[in-house]
Every structure is written in structure tokens, then in C-alpha cells.
């Protein structure tokens, strides 16, 4: 029996190089070894106001980007969260088990409610419970997430504990985090002390997967670096440079030590020019495949439907078991 992997990204902003390196690239390497489910978290996106038209188009766009970046819809189950209604149903049961105090501690909630002061809705607060439902529905063993999602995964594990304390073991599997060795956290290009984030208002802070070559070059060349000259990996004192080196290393497959050696005596500018070219070359075939996929929405709809059908069969088994365990009548 292969282990089960599940992950997703919220359908907001533009998928970035950070999402690719921190998440999708890892997912790709897992698709042969594990039974993988990857989904578009469209319901999670609603915790912040979304223009309906934009959300619809973006959901297609993210799905096409997943495939263009190398996730195979045959090898993996790739689906859209709202197509499998079991997610929200399980979330309700888990909501009734989760103490408010636990949700209050979530740093993402604190950050997002500071950012969206006019829309601190209850969904923003209970978001980690829906995320726990996403994970637990599929008897997931491993969840590949970046550092920023660790706390939510811990809460999911706590929720399994709350459930088992009340109803006994055997319904859910206890999930664990899977964090790739390199590039778990890619930083913002202009402000390398914070992470590269796809919903950043300043689009100079990230490279989007579907940016054109000119934009990519411009963004990488103007990335913030310190005033030194030595090309040395030192995230504390040379955060900007080290971030560029991390990106370089992941995309080229060369180790940091190899890069330091190759750039001995060279200037930051040399590295930026080479990195820009590497990113452009890496993303070029992705962009072409993406453009192709986006031309045929009917085909995307078919793939989405097939993904959701396959996911739902699995989700249903867990949800039936949960309903029975907590005492809801069989329908
Ligand atoms: P948002 O800005 O909307 O919060 P995000 O860029 O943080 O979005 P998510 O949808 O939260 O992206 O995350 C999707 C996946 O990508 C998660 O597994 C997350 O950990 C990973 N990820 C996001 N940003 C980065 C980053 N800068 N470096 C590495 N991994 C990242
Ligand atoms: N909250 C996640 C996206 C997400 C997710 C999940 C990731 C929603 N549900 C389940 C892993 C497992 C984020 O990265 N912002």
C-alpha cells in the first residue's frame, strides 16, 4: 500500500516561484511514490472577498498551471475543493470539537485580520478547521506544506486528538508534515525578510509562473541585495542574495557550495543575469503548455470532473464513518 499525500493551494493571487519551489515542485517528485491528491482550495479563497468572475477564471488558471508545471491528472487526483461537498460537511463536525482558544493562537489569523480589518469574518477564523477536514477526509499520511502552514497542520493533529478523546480511535489517520529538503521558504524579492507571497500587492516582490520573459528578467535583476560583493550563502546577513541562491540551486540542481565556487570573484550582477535566464528557460515550456490548456475550457471541465469524482468516492467513506460514529442517522 502506498502512503497517501494531500496538499492544496488557496485560489488567490498568482501562483509564484515560491509556490512552485516550496510546494508544486515537491508534489511532482512525489507523484510516482505515493497516492497523491492535490486540490484547488477555492472555498478557502472566500475568507477574503473575491470578485466572482475573477475567482472563476483563476480556478481554471491554477488548475492549468498545476498541469503545466508537471502534475499529471492521471497519476494524481487533482480536483477543486468545492466540487467535493464532503469537505464542508466534515468541517462542521470538526468545528463543534475545536476550542476557540486554539483558533485564537493561529498566527495566520492574526496576520490576516490585521491586513483585512474591514472583513474579519468567521471564515477567516475557522479556516484551519476546513483545512483539517481537507486532510482528514482522505486518510492522509503526509501533507507537504511550507513552514507557514505548519501551525495549521499541528492544529489538525490536535483535532484528531479531540475527536478520539470523545469518540475513540480508528476513524482518522494522524497526518504528518512533509517538508522538502531545499527551498521550503522562498523570500520576497524586494523585501527578503518576508516570504514570497502570491497575494502581495507589490508584484515586484514575486515572480509569477505565468509572467513573460521581460517581466521575469526585470524582477530578478531589481531584487534587493546587500551592498557587499562576496557571493556567499548567508541568510542572516545576506538575505536577498541567499534567497536568489536558493532559487538558483533548486532550479539548476546545483548545490549551494557549487554555486559559491562557480561565482567566486564574480559580482552579484552576474549571478542575477544567469538566474534570470534560468528562470525564464524553466518557465518557458510551462507557459506554452499553460496557454494551450487555457484555450480549451471544456477539456479542463472534464478533467476537473473526473478528479472530483475520484476524490469523492474516498471522501464519502470517511464521512459516512464519521456521521455514524457521532450518532447521526443513516440517510
Ligand atoms: P497567500 O499569499 O495567498 O497567503 P501563499 O503564496 O502563501 O498565498 P498558499 O496558497 O498559502 O500560498 O500556499 C500554497 C503552498 O505554497 C503551500 O504549501 C505553501 O506553504 C507554499 N508556499 C507559499 N509561499 C511559499 C514560499 N514563499 N516559499 C515556499 N513555499 C511557499
Ligand atoms: N491553507 C493552505 C492551503 C490548504 C491546504 C489544505 C494545504 C487548504 N487546505 C490542506 C494542505 C492541506 C495554504 O497553503 N494556504
Short mmCIF file of C-alpha atoms and ligand atoms in Angstrom, two decimals, residues 8-10 12 18-19 22-23 112 144-146 148-149 183-186 195-199, ligand 1:
data_model
loop_
_atom_site.label_atom_id
_atom_site.label_comp_id
_atom_site.label_asym_id
_atom_site.label_seq_id
_atom_site.Cartn_x
_atom_site.Cartn_y
_atom_site.Cartn_z
CA UNK A 8 -3.56 22.28 -1.95
CA UNK A 9 -3.21 25.95 -2.56
CA UNK A 10 -5.69 28.71 -1.97
CA UNK A 12 -5.90 33.76 -4.61
CA UNK A 18 7.67 30.38 -4.14
CA UNK A 19 4.62 28.16 -4.61
CA UNK A 22 8.05 25.32 -1.89
CA UNK A 23 5.10 23.22 -2.96
CA UNK A 112 -4.78 38.29 8.02
CA UNK A 144 3.65 18.67 2.01
CA UNK A 145 3.41 22.26 3.19
CA UNK A 146 5.76 25.19 3.60
CA UNK A 148 3.91 28.88 7.09
CA UNK A 149 1.34 26.09 7.19
CA UNK A 183 13.58 25.81 -0.81
CA UNK A 184 10.93 25.30 1.83
CA UNK A 185 10.71 29.06 2.13
CA UNK A 186 11.36 31.44 -0.74
CA UNK A 195 8.16 35.30 2.42
CA UNK A 196 7.31 35.50 -1.24
CA UNK A 197 3.53 35.61 -1.18
CA UNK A 198 1.17 35.31 -4.12
CA UNK A 199 -1.28 37.82 -2.72
P1 LIG B 1 -1.20 33.85 0.15
O1 LIG B 1 -0.27 34.98 -0.14
O2 LIG B 1 -2.49 33.95 -0.58
O3 LIG B 1 -1.32 33.51 1.60
P2 LIG B 1 0.82 31.93 -0.48
O4 LIG B 1 1.72 32.42 -1.53
O5 LIG B 1 1.32 31.93 0.92
O6 LIG B 1 -0.57 32.62 -0.57
P3 LIG B 1 -0.61 29.47 -0.26
O7 LIG B 1 -1.80 29.27 -1.07
O8 LIG B 1 -0.79 29.90 1.16
O9 LIG B 1 0.40 30.50 -0.94
O10 LIG B 1 0.28 28.20 -0.29
C1 LIG B 1 0.34 27.20 -1.27
C2 LIG B 1 1.51 26.33 -0.99
O11 LIG B 1 2.71 27.00 -1.34
C3 LIG B 1 1.68 25.97 0.48
O12 LIG B 1 2.14 24.64 0.59
C4 LIG B 1 2.70 26.95 0.98
O13 LIG B 1 3.39 26.51 2.11
C5 LIG B 1 3.59 27.07 -0.24
N1 LIG B 1 4.25 28.37 -0.28
C6 LIG B 1 3.66 29.57 -0.36
N2 LIG B 1 4.56 30.56 -0.39
C7 LIG B 1 5.77 29.98 -0.32
C8 LIG B 1 7.11 30.47 -0.29
N3 LIG B 1 7.39 31.75 -0.36
N4 LIG B 1 8.12 29.59 -0.21
C9 LIG B 1 7.85 28.29 -0.16
N5 LIG B 1 6.61 27.75 -0.17
C10 LIG B 1 5.58 28.57 -0.24
#
